[in-house]
Amino acid sequence: EKAQKRARNSIKTKSLFLSNMSHEIRTPLNALSGFSAILTDDSIDNETRRQCNDIIQQNSELLLNLINDVIDLSSLDMSKLVFNFKKCDAVVICRNVIDTVRKVKQTQADVHFVTTLESLPLLTDDSRLQHLLINATKFTTEGSITLEIRKESDDTAVFSVTDTGCGIPPENQGRIFNRFEKLNEGAQGTGLGLSICQLIVEQIGGRIWIDPEYTAGARFVFTHPIKPDAAAAKNEKLQ
């Protein structure tokens, strides 16, 4: 009986994994398909062509890293994750994410970016940071989604993604980062995305949580170290 139960659980886990993988790769694939089609239009100007090329490159990297992450999670071997840290402007990354989400049109919600910062240099893995932010925009089909970045201190940046969707009941908020957790059986995906997000944030040196006081939808918040030496030390440890 124990062997049969393990076999059933194994089959269920594999099915959930495959279902979630198809869900997670949809955003970058839509971007690659959509912007590649735009490039075939002879009437577009050089600036539009350059923007399309940039988005295609960003989403190609995002897709590759996402697939690697999902494979690593499926093997339960967290030590395989390798990060490519480099100096990036977090404000520019956020604007690129908003631009991608708007143009891919996977949601009908209004998408906004709010910050008082002109720029925010970080030592980060920009592809993985984009994955964190894009993942948070997937489950609000209408209403609004607001991405915000601010400095909590000289050492820490705080990112938040606020939506006006259905929200997550307080009694379920403690389960949302569990691997393969699916709170809404009617929704697409199986919850692996948040598990990946938590892993990425922790490896970067931050922490992630859902704001329990926000009740008009859901608000996810995560921190990111600002000082390059902290991120560099983390990167050296991972290597």
PDB file of C-alpha atoms in Angstrom:
ATOM      1  CA  GLU A   1       0.000   0.000   0.000  1.00  0.00           C
ATOM      2  CA  LYS A   2       2.842   2.367   0.818  1.00  0.00           C
ATOM      3  CA  ALA A   3       4.511   1.602  -2.516  1.00  0.00           C
ATOM      4  CA  GLN A   4       1.251   2.206  -4.370  1.00  0.00           C
ATOM      5  CA  LYS A   5       0.742   5.497  -2.546  1.00  0.00           C
ATOM      6  CA  ARG A   6       4.269   6.630  -3.437  1.00  0.00           C
ATOM      7  CA  ALA A   7       3.667   5.669  -7.062  1.00  0.00           C
ATOM      8  CA  ARG A   8       0.395   7.620  -7.188  1.00  0.00           C
ATOM      9  CA  ASN A   9       2.050  10.653  -5.616  1.00  0.00           C
ATOM     10  CA  SER A  10       4.913  10.400  -8.082  1.00  0.00           C
ATOM     11  CA  ILE A  11       2.549  10.331 -11.067  1.00  0.00           C
ATOM     12  CA  LYS A  12       0.575  13.272  -9.664  1.00  0.00           C
ATOM     13  CA  THR A  13       3.751  15.288  -9.064  1.00  0.00           C
ATOM     14  CA  LYS A  14       4.993  14.669 -12.599  1.00  0.00           C
ATOM     15  CA  SER A  15       1.642  15.735 -14.044  1.00  0.00           C
ATOM     16  CA  LEU A  16       1.653  18.903 -11.963  1.00  0.00           C
ATOM     17  CA  PHE A  17       5.220  19.622 -12.975  1.00  0.00           C
ATOM     18  CA  LEU A  18       4.497  19.306 -16.701  1.00  0.00           C
ATOM     19  CA  SER A  19       1.349  21.399 -16.415  1.00  0.00           C
ATOM     20  CA  ASN A  20       3.127  24.137 -14.523  1.00  0.00           C
ATOM     21  CA  MET A  21       6.109  24.142 -16.851  1.00  0.00           C
ATOM     22  CA  SER A  22       3.870  24.832 -19.855  1.00  0.00           C
ATOM     23  CA  HIS A  23       2.266  27.656 -17.883  1.00  0.00           C
ATOM     24  CA  GLU A  24       5.538  29.258 -16.802  1.00  0.00           C
ATOM     25  CA  ILE A  25       7.123  29.358 -20.264  1.00  0.00           C
ATOM     26  CA  ARG A  26       4.083  30.916 -21.939  1.00  0.00           C
ATOM     27  CA  THR A  27       5.027  34.556 -21.272  1.00  0.00           C
ATOM     28  CA  PRO A  28       8.513  34.498 -22.827  1.00  0.00           C
ATOM     29  CA  LEU A  29       7.286  32.338 -25.710  1.00  0.00           C
ATOM     30  CA  ASN A  30       4.482  34.809 -26.423  1.00  0.00           C
ATOM     31  CA  ALA A  31       7.018  37.636 -26.410  1.00  0.00           C
ATOM     32  CA  LEU A  32       9.373  35.771 -28.756  1.00  0.00           C
ATOM     33  CA  SER A  33       6.551  34.934 -31.147  1.00  0.00           C
ATOM     34  CA  GLY A  34       4.903  38.357 -31.068  1.00  0.00           C
ATOM     35  CA  PHE A  35       7.993  40.508 -31.441  1.00  0.00           C
ATOM     36  CA  SER A  36       9.524  38.225 -34.074  1.00  0.00           C
ATOM     37  CA  ALA A  37       6.359  38.754 -36.122  1.00  0.00           C
ATOM     38  CA  ILE A  38       6.695  42.525 -35.757  1.00  0.00           C
ATOM     39  CA  LEU A  39      10.252  42.354 -37.127  1.00  0.00           C
ATOM     40  CA  THR A  40       8.923  40.937 -40.398  1.00  0.00           C
ATOM     41  CA  ASP A  41       6.965  44.140 -41.019  1.00  0.00           C
ATOM     42  CA  ASP A  42       8.960  46.268 -43.483  1.00  0.00           C
ATOM     43  CA  SER A  43       7.165  49.438 -42.385  1.00  0.00           C
ATOM     44  CA  ILE A  44       8.602  49.601 -38.845  1.00  0.00           C
ATOM     45  CA  ASP A  45      11.347  52.118 -38.100  1.00  0.00           C
ATOM     46  CA  ASN A  46      14.828  51.341 -36.815  1.00  0.00           C
ATOM     47  CA  GLU A  47      14.011  52.331 -33.220  1.00  0.00           C
ATOM     48  CA  THR A  48      11.047  49.929 -33.097  1.00  0.00           C
ATOM     49  CA  ARG A  49      13.225  47.236 -34.630  1.00  0.00           C
ATOM     50  CA  ARG A  50      15.882  47.826 -31.966  1.00  0.00           C
ATOM     51  CA  GLN A  51      13.290  47.634 -29.178  1.00  0.00           C
ATOM     52  CA  CYS A  52      11.930  44.371 -30.575  1.00  0.00           C
ATOM     53  CA  ASN A  53      15.419  42.913 -30.746  1.00  0.00           C
ATOM     54  CA  ASP A  54      16.081  43.912 -27.134  1.00  0.00           C
ATOM     55  CA  ILE A  55      12.846  42.332 -25.908  1.00  0.00           C
ATOM     56  CA  ILE A  56      13.501  39.145 -27.893  1.00  0.00           C
ATOM     57  CA  GLN A  57      16.969  38.901 -26.362  1.00  0.00           C
ATOM     58  CA  GLN A  58      15.654  39.523 -22.837  1.00  0.00           C
ATOM     59  CA  ASN A  59      12.931  36.919 -23.154  1.00  0.00           C
ATOM     60  CA  SER A  60      15.280  34.373 -24.718  1.00  0.00           C
ATOM     61  CA  GLU A  61      17.479  34.643 -21.636  1.00  0.00           C
ATOM     62  CA  LEU A  62      14.424  34.594 -19.386  1.00  0.00           C
ATOM     63  CA  LEU A  63      13.128  31.416 -21.038  1.00  0.00           C
ATOM     64  CA  LEU A  64      16.469  29.642 -20.804  1.00  0.00           C
ATOM     65  CA  ASN A  65      16.912  30.524 -17.128  1.00  0.00           C
ATOM     66  CA  LEU A  66      13.324  29.579 -16.346  1.00  0.00           C
ATOM     67  CA  ILE A  67      13.693  26.147 -17.894  1.00  0.00           C
ATOM     68  CA  ASN A  68      16.935  25.609 -15.997  1.00  0.00           C
ATOM     69  CA  ASP A  69      15.242  26.682 -12.756  1.00  0.00           C
ATOM     70  CA  VAL A  70      12.299  24.347 -13.245  1.00  0.00           C
ATOM     71  CA  ILE A  71      14.605  21.423 -14.005  1.00  0.00           C
ATOM     72  CA  ASP A  72      16.661  22.174 -10.909  1.00  0.00           C
ATOM     73  CA  LEU A  73      13.563  22.368  -8.756  1.00  0.00           C
ATOM     74  CA  SER A  74      12.248  19.105 -10.146  1.00  0.00           C
ATOM     75  CA  SER A  75      15.466  17.376  -9.118  1.00  0.00           C
ATOM     76  CA  LEU A  76      15.256  19.004  -5.677  1.00  0.00           C
ATOM     77  CA  ASP A  77      18.908  20.049  -6.013  1.00  0.00           C
ATOM     78  CA  MET A  78      19.053  23.741  -5.112  1.00  0.00           C
ATOM     79  CA  SER A  79      22.870  23.844  -5.318  1.00  0.00           C
ATOM     80  CA  LYS A  80      22.721  23.680  -9.143  1.00  0.00           C
ATOM     81  CA  LEU A  81      21.347  27.208  -9.514  1.00  0.00           C
ATOM     82  CA  VAL A  82      24.023  29.533 -10.895  1.00  0.00           C
ATOM     83  CA  PHE A  83      23.543  33.302 -10.990  1.00  0.00           C
ATOM     84  CA  ASN A  84      25.144  35.728 -13.425  1.00  0.00           C
ATOM     85  CA  PHE A  85      25.577  38.900 -11.385  1.00  0.00           C
ATOM     86  CA  LYS A  86      26.361  42.142 -13.156  1.00  0.00           C
ATOM     87  CA  LYS A  87      25.741  45.828 -12.552  1.00  0.00           C
ATOM     88  CA  CYS A  88      22.241  46.801 -13.715  1.00  0.00           C
ATOM     89  CA  ASP A  89      19.821  49.667 -13.257  1.00  0.00           C
ATOM     90  CA  ALA A  90      16.788  48.303 -11.420  1.00  0.00           C
ATOM     91  CA  VAL A  91      14.605  51.153 -12.687  1.00  0.00           C
ATOM     92  CA  VAL A  92      15.444  50.273 -16.299  1.00  0.00           C
ATOM     93  CA  ILE A  93      14.698  46.589 -15.611  1.00  0.00           C
ATOM     94  CA  CYS A  94      11.292  47.489 -14.169  1.00  0.00           C
ATOM     95  CA  ARG A  95      10.438  49.654 -17.182  1.00  0.00           C
ATOM     96  CA  ASN A  96      11.437  46.809 -19.522  1.00  0.00           C
ATOM     97  CA  VAL A  97       9.185  44.410 -17.620  1.00  0.00           C
ATOM     98  CA  ILE A  98       6.221  46.793 -17.844  1.00  0.00           C
ATOM     99  CA  ASP A  99       6.863  47.312 -21.553  1.00  0.00           C
ATOM    100  CA  THR A 100       7.021  43.550 -22.158  1.00  0.00           C
ATOM    101  CA  VAL A 101       3.832  42.826 -20.200  1.00  0.00           C
ATOM    102  CA  ARG A 102       1.940  45.564 -22.053  1.00  0.00           C
ATOM    103  CA  LYS A 103       3.043  44.429 -25.497  1.00  0.00           C
ATOM    104  CA  VAL A 104       2.626  40.701 -24.917  1.00  0.00           C
ATOM    105  CA  LYS A 105      -0.937  41.465 -23.712  1.00  0.00           C
ATOM    106  CA  GLN A 106      -1.338  38.384 -21.547  1.00  0.00           C
ATOM    107  CA  THR A 107      -3.533  40.496 -19.266  1.00  0.00           C
ATOM    108  CA  GLN A 108      -6.221  43.117 -19.849  1.00  0.00           C
ATOM    109  CA  ALA A 109      -5.308  44.854 -16.594  1.00  0.00           C
ATOM    110  CA  ASP A 110      -3.760  48.309 -16.607  1.00  0.00           C
ATOM    111  CA  VAL A 111      -0.071  47.978 -15.782  1.00  0.00           C
ATOM    112  CA  HIS A 112       1.774  50.766 -13.953  1.00  0.00           C
ATOM    113  CA  PHE A 113       5.267  51.425 -12.679  1.00  0.00           C
ATOM    114  CA  VAL A 114       5.707  53.745  -9.701  1.00  0.00           C
ATOM    115  CA  THR A 115       8.992  55.041  -8.272  1.00  0.00           C
ATOM    116  CA  THR A 116      10.571  58.261  -7.067  1.00  0.00           C
ATOM    117  CA  LEU A 117      14.015  57.037  -8.128  1.00  0.00           C
ATOM    118  CA  GLU A 118      15.769  58.236 -11.268  1.00  0.00           C
ATOM    119  CA  SER A 119      17.922  55.114 -11.216  1.00  0.00           C
ATOM    120  CA  LEU A 120      18.985  52.385  -8.803  1.00  0.00           C
ATOM    121  CA  PRO A 121      22.239  50.557  -9.585  1.00  0.00           C
ATOM    122  CA  LEU A 122      22.241  46.969  -8.333  1.00  0.00           C
ATOM    123  CA  LEU A 123      24.534  44.027  -8.713  1.00  0.00           C
ATOM    124  CA  THR A 124      21.979  41.448  -9.789  1.00  0.00           C
ATOM    125  CA  ASP A 125      21.047  38.768 -12.262  1.00  0.00           C
ATOM    126  CA  ASP A 126      18.771  40.804 -14.521  1.00  0.00           C
ATOM    127  CA  SER A 127      17.108  37.804 -16.217  1.00  0.00           C
ATOM    128  CA  ARG A 128      16.120  36.254 -12.904  1.00  0.00           C
ATOM    129  CA  LEU A 129      14.971  39.605 -11.544  1.00  0.00           C
ATOM    130  CA  GLN A 130      12.753  40.042 -14.608  1.00  0.00           C
ATOM    131  CA  HIS A 131      11.318  36.569 -14.017  1.00  0.00           C
ATOM    132  CA  LEU A 132      10.380  37.531 -10.464  1.00  0.00           C
ATOM    133  CA  LEU A 133       8.541  40.635 -11.645  1.00  0.00           C
ATOM    134  CA  ILE A 134       6.834  39.076 -14.674  1.00  0.00           C
ATOM    135  CA  ASN A 135       5.624  36.094 -12.639  1.00  0.00           C
ATOM    136  CA  ALA A 136       3.758  38.461 -10.337  1.00  0.00           C
ATOM    137  CA  THR A 137       1.707  39.875 -13.238  1.00  0.00           C
ATOM    138  CA  LYS A 138       0.242  36.570 -14.458  1.00  0.00           C
ATOM    139  CA  PHE A 139      -2.845  36.129 -12.334  1.00  0.00           C
ATOM    140  CA  THR A 140      -4.709  39.429 -12.682  1.00  0.00           C
ATOM    141  CA  THR A 141      -6.748  39.439 -15.884  1.00  0.00           C
ATOM    142  CA  GLU A 142      -8.393  42.834 -15.331  1.00  0.00           C
ATOM    143  CA  GLY A 143      -8.238  45.820 -13.011  1.00  0.00           C
ATOM    144  CA  SER A 144      -4.720  47.072 -12.365  1.00  0.00           C
ATOM    145  CA  ILE A 145      -1.218  45.858 -11.578  1.00  0.00           C
ATOM    146  CA  THR A 146       1.288  48.237 -10.021  1.00  0.00           C
ATOM    147  CA  LEU A 147       5.010  47.566  -9.851  1.00  0.00           C
ATOM    148  CA  GLU A 148       6.871  49.743  -7.353  1.00  0.00           C
ATOM    149  CA  ILE A 149      10.489  50.060  -6.295  1.00  0.00           C
ATOM    150  CA  ARG A 150      11.934  52.095  -3.448  1.00  0.00           C
ATOM    151  CA  LYS A 151      14.983  52.244  -1.223  1.00  0.00           C
ATOM    152  CA  GLU A 152      14.309  50.959   2.269  1.00  0.00           C
ATOM    153  CA  SER A 153      17.829  51.943   3.337  1.00  0.00           C
ATOM    154  CA  ASP A 154      21.269  52.458   1.826  1.00  0.00           C
ATOM    155  CA  ASP A 155      21.660  48.681   1.889  1.00  0.00           C
ATOM    156  CA  THR A 156      18.256  47.432   0.737  1.00  0.00           C
ATOM    157  CA  ALA A 157      15.863  47.961  -2.162  1.00  0.00           C
ATOM    158  CA  VAL A 158      12.217  46.925  -1.880  1.00  0.00           C
ATOM    159  CA  PHE A 159      10.161  45.745  -4.853  1.00  0.00           C
ATOM    160  CA  SER A 160       6.412  45.287  -4.646  1.00  0.00           C
ATOM    161  CA  VAL A 161       3.747  44.126  -7.088  1.00  0.00           C
ATOM    162  CA  THR A 162       0.176  45.089  -6.178  1.00  0.00           C
ATOM    163  CA  ASP A 163      -2.889  43.852  -8.038  1.00  0.00           C
ATOM    164  CA  THR A 164      -6.649  44.244  -7.772  1.00  0.00           C
ATOM    165  CA  GLY A 165      -7.370  40.575  -8.412  1.00  0.00           C
ATOM    166  CA  CYS A 166      -9.164  38.035  -6.262  1.00  0.00           C
ATOM    167  CA  GLY A 167      -6.479  38.071  -3.578  1.00  0.00           C
ATOM    168  CA  ILE A 168      -5.413  35.220  -1.317  1.00  0.00           C
ATOM    169  CA  PRO A 169      -7.407  34.407   1.850  1.00  0.00           C
ATOM    170  CA  PRO A 170      -5.408  34.873   5.071  1.00  0.00           C
ATOM    171  CA  GLU A 171      -5.769  31.202   5.961  1.00  0.00           C
ATOM    172  CA  ASN A 172      -4.018  30.227   2.698  1.00  0.00           C
ATOM    173  CA  GLN A 173      -1.208  32.784   2.708  1.00  0.00           C
ATOM    174  CA  GLY A 174       1.123  30.520   4.648  1.00  0.00           C
ATOM    175  CA  ARG A 175       0.971  27.902   1.860  1.00  0.00           C
ATOM    176  CA  ILE A 176       1.531  29.984  -1.247  1.00  0.00           C
ATOM    177  CA  PHE A 177       5.283  29.388  -1.496  1.00  0.00           C
ATOM    178  CA  ASN A 178       4.952  25.614  -1.157  1.00  0.00           C
ATOM    179  CA  ARG A 179       6.079  23.720  -4.222  1.00  0.00           C
ATOM    180  CA  PHE A 180       3.186  22.558  -6.471  1.00  0.00           C
ATOM    181  CA  GLU A 181       0.692  24.382  -4.224  1.00  0.00           C
ATOM    182  CA  LYS A 182      -2.434  25.359  -6.139  1.00  0.00           C
ATOM    183  CA  LEU A 183      -4.959  27.359  -4.135  1.00  0.00           C
ATOM    184  CA  ASN A 184      -7.449  27.824  -6.961  1.00  0.00           C
ATOM    185  CA  GLU A 185      -8.187  24.542  -8.711  1.00  0.00           C
ATOM    186  CA  GLY A 186      -9.838  26.404 -11.582  1.00  0.00           C
ATOM    187  CA  ALA A 187      -6.774  28.519 -12.315  1.00  0.00           C
ATOM    188  CA  GLN A 188      -4.034  27.703 -14.748  1.00  0.00           C
ATOM    189  CA  GLY A 189      -0.720  26.474 -13.346  1.00  0.00           C
ATOM    190  CA  THR A 190       0.108  24.649 -10.145  1.00  0.00           C
ATOM    191  CA  GLY A 191       1.962  27.142  -7.981  1.00  0.00           C
ATOM    192  CA  LEU A 192       5.536  26.248  -8.819  1.00  0.00           C
ATOM    193  CA  GLY A 193       6.176  29.821  -9.951  1.00  0.00           C
ATOM    194  CA  LEU A 194       6.129  31.278  -6.430  1.00  0.00           C
ATOM    195  CA  SER A 195       8.353  28.474  -5.226  1.00  0.00           C
ATOM    196  CA  ILE A 196      10.895  29.441  -7.893  1.00  0.00           C
ATOM    197  CA  CYS A 197      10.535  33.113  -6.961  1.00  0.00           C
ATOM    198  CA  GLN A 198      11.229  32.404  -3.307  1.00  0.00           C
ATOM    199  CA  LEU A 199      14.323  30.418  -4.195  1.00  0.00           C
ATOM    200  CA  ILE A 200      15.658  33.185  -6.459  1.00  0.00           C
ATOM    201  CA  VAL A 201      15.053  35.915  -3.869  1.00  0.00           C
ATOM    202  CA  GLU A 202      16.743  33.953  -1.109  1.00  0.00           C
ATOM    203  CA  GLN A 203      19.751  33.175  -3.289  1.00  0.00           C
ATOM    204  CA  ILE A 204      20.077  36.858  -4.199  1.00  0.00           C
ATOM    205  CA  GLY A 205      20.153  37.663  -0.499  1.00  0.00           C
ATOM    206  CA  GLY A 206      16.639  39.024   0.029  1.00  0.00           C
ATOM    207  CA  ARG A 207      13.330  37.763   1.354  1.00  0.00           C
ATOM    208  CA  ILE A 208       9.823  37.608  -0.120  1.00  0.00           C
ATOM    209  CA  TRP A 209       6.377  37.723   1.451  1.00  0.00           C
ATOM    210  CA  ILE A 210       2.760  38.591   0.816  1.00  0.00           C
ATOM    211  CA  ASP A 211       1.441  41.732   2.511  1.00  0.00           C
ATOM    212  CA  PRO A 212      -1.281  40.494   4.901  1.00  0.00           C
ATOM    213  CA  GLU A 213      -2.689  43.993   5.407  1.00  0.00           C
ATOM    214  CA  TYR A 214      -3.543  44.561   1.737  1.00  0.00           C
ATOM    215  CA  THR A 215      -7.085  43.339   1.047  1.00  0.00           C
ATOM    216  CA  ALA A 216      -8.002  44.817  -2.358  1.00  0.00           C
ATOM    217  CA  GLY A 217      -6.223  42.000  -4.168  1.00  0.00           C
ATOM    218  CA  ALA A 218      -2.709  40.728  -3.499  1.00  0.00           C
ATOM    219  CA  ARG A 219       0.573  42.501  -2.852  1.00  0.00           C
ATOM    220  CA  PHE A 220       3.854  40.619  -3.062  1.00  0.00           C
ATOM    221  CA  VAL A 221       6.950  42.260  -1.644  1.00  0.00           C
ATOM    222  CA  PHE A 222      10.593  41.263  -1.838  1.00  0.00           C
ATOM    223  CA  THR A 223      13.875  42.852  -0.816  1.00  0.00           C
ATOM    224  CA  HIS A 224      17.134  43.020  -2.755  1.00  0.00           C
ATOM    225  CA  PRO A 225      20.551  44.012  -1.364  1.00  0.00           C
ATOM    226  CA  ILE A 226      21.945  47.216  -2.875  1.00  0.00           C
ATOM    227  CA  LYS A 227      25.588  47.071  -1.880  1.00  0.00           C
ATOM    228  CA  PRO A 228      27.629  45.257  -4.543  1.00  0.00           C
ATOM    229  CA  ASP A 229      29.873  43.534  -2.005  1.00  0.00           C
ATOM    230  CA  ALA A 230      26.892  41.697  -0.464  1.00  0.00           C
ATOM    231  CA  ALA A 231      25.691  40.383  -3.816  1.00  0.00           C
ATOM    232  CA  ALA A 232      29.224  39.584  -4.938  1.00  0.00           C
ATOM    233  CA  ALA A 233      29.830  37.562  -1.793  1.00  0.00           C
ATOM    234  CA  LYS A 234      26.597  35.696  -2.428  1.00  0.00           C
ATOM    235  CA  ASN A 235      27.656  34.993  -5.996  1.00  0.00           C
ATOM    236  CA  GLU A 236      31.053  33.694  -4.914  1.00  0.00           C
ATOM    237  CA  LYS A 237      29.352  31.383  -2.437  1.00  0.00           C
ATOM    238  CA  LEU A 238      27.082  30.013  -5.179  1.00  0.00           C
ATOM    239  CA  GLN A 239      30.034  29.404  -7.473  1.00  0.00           C
TER     240      GLN A 239
END
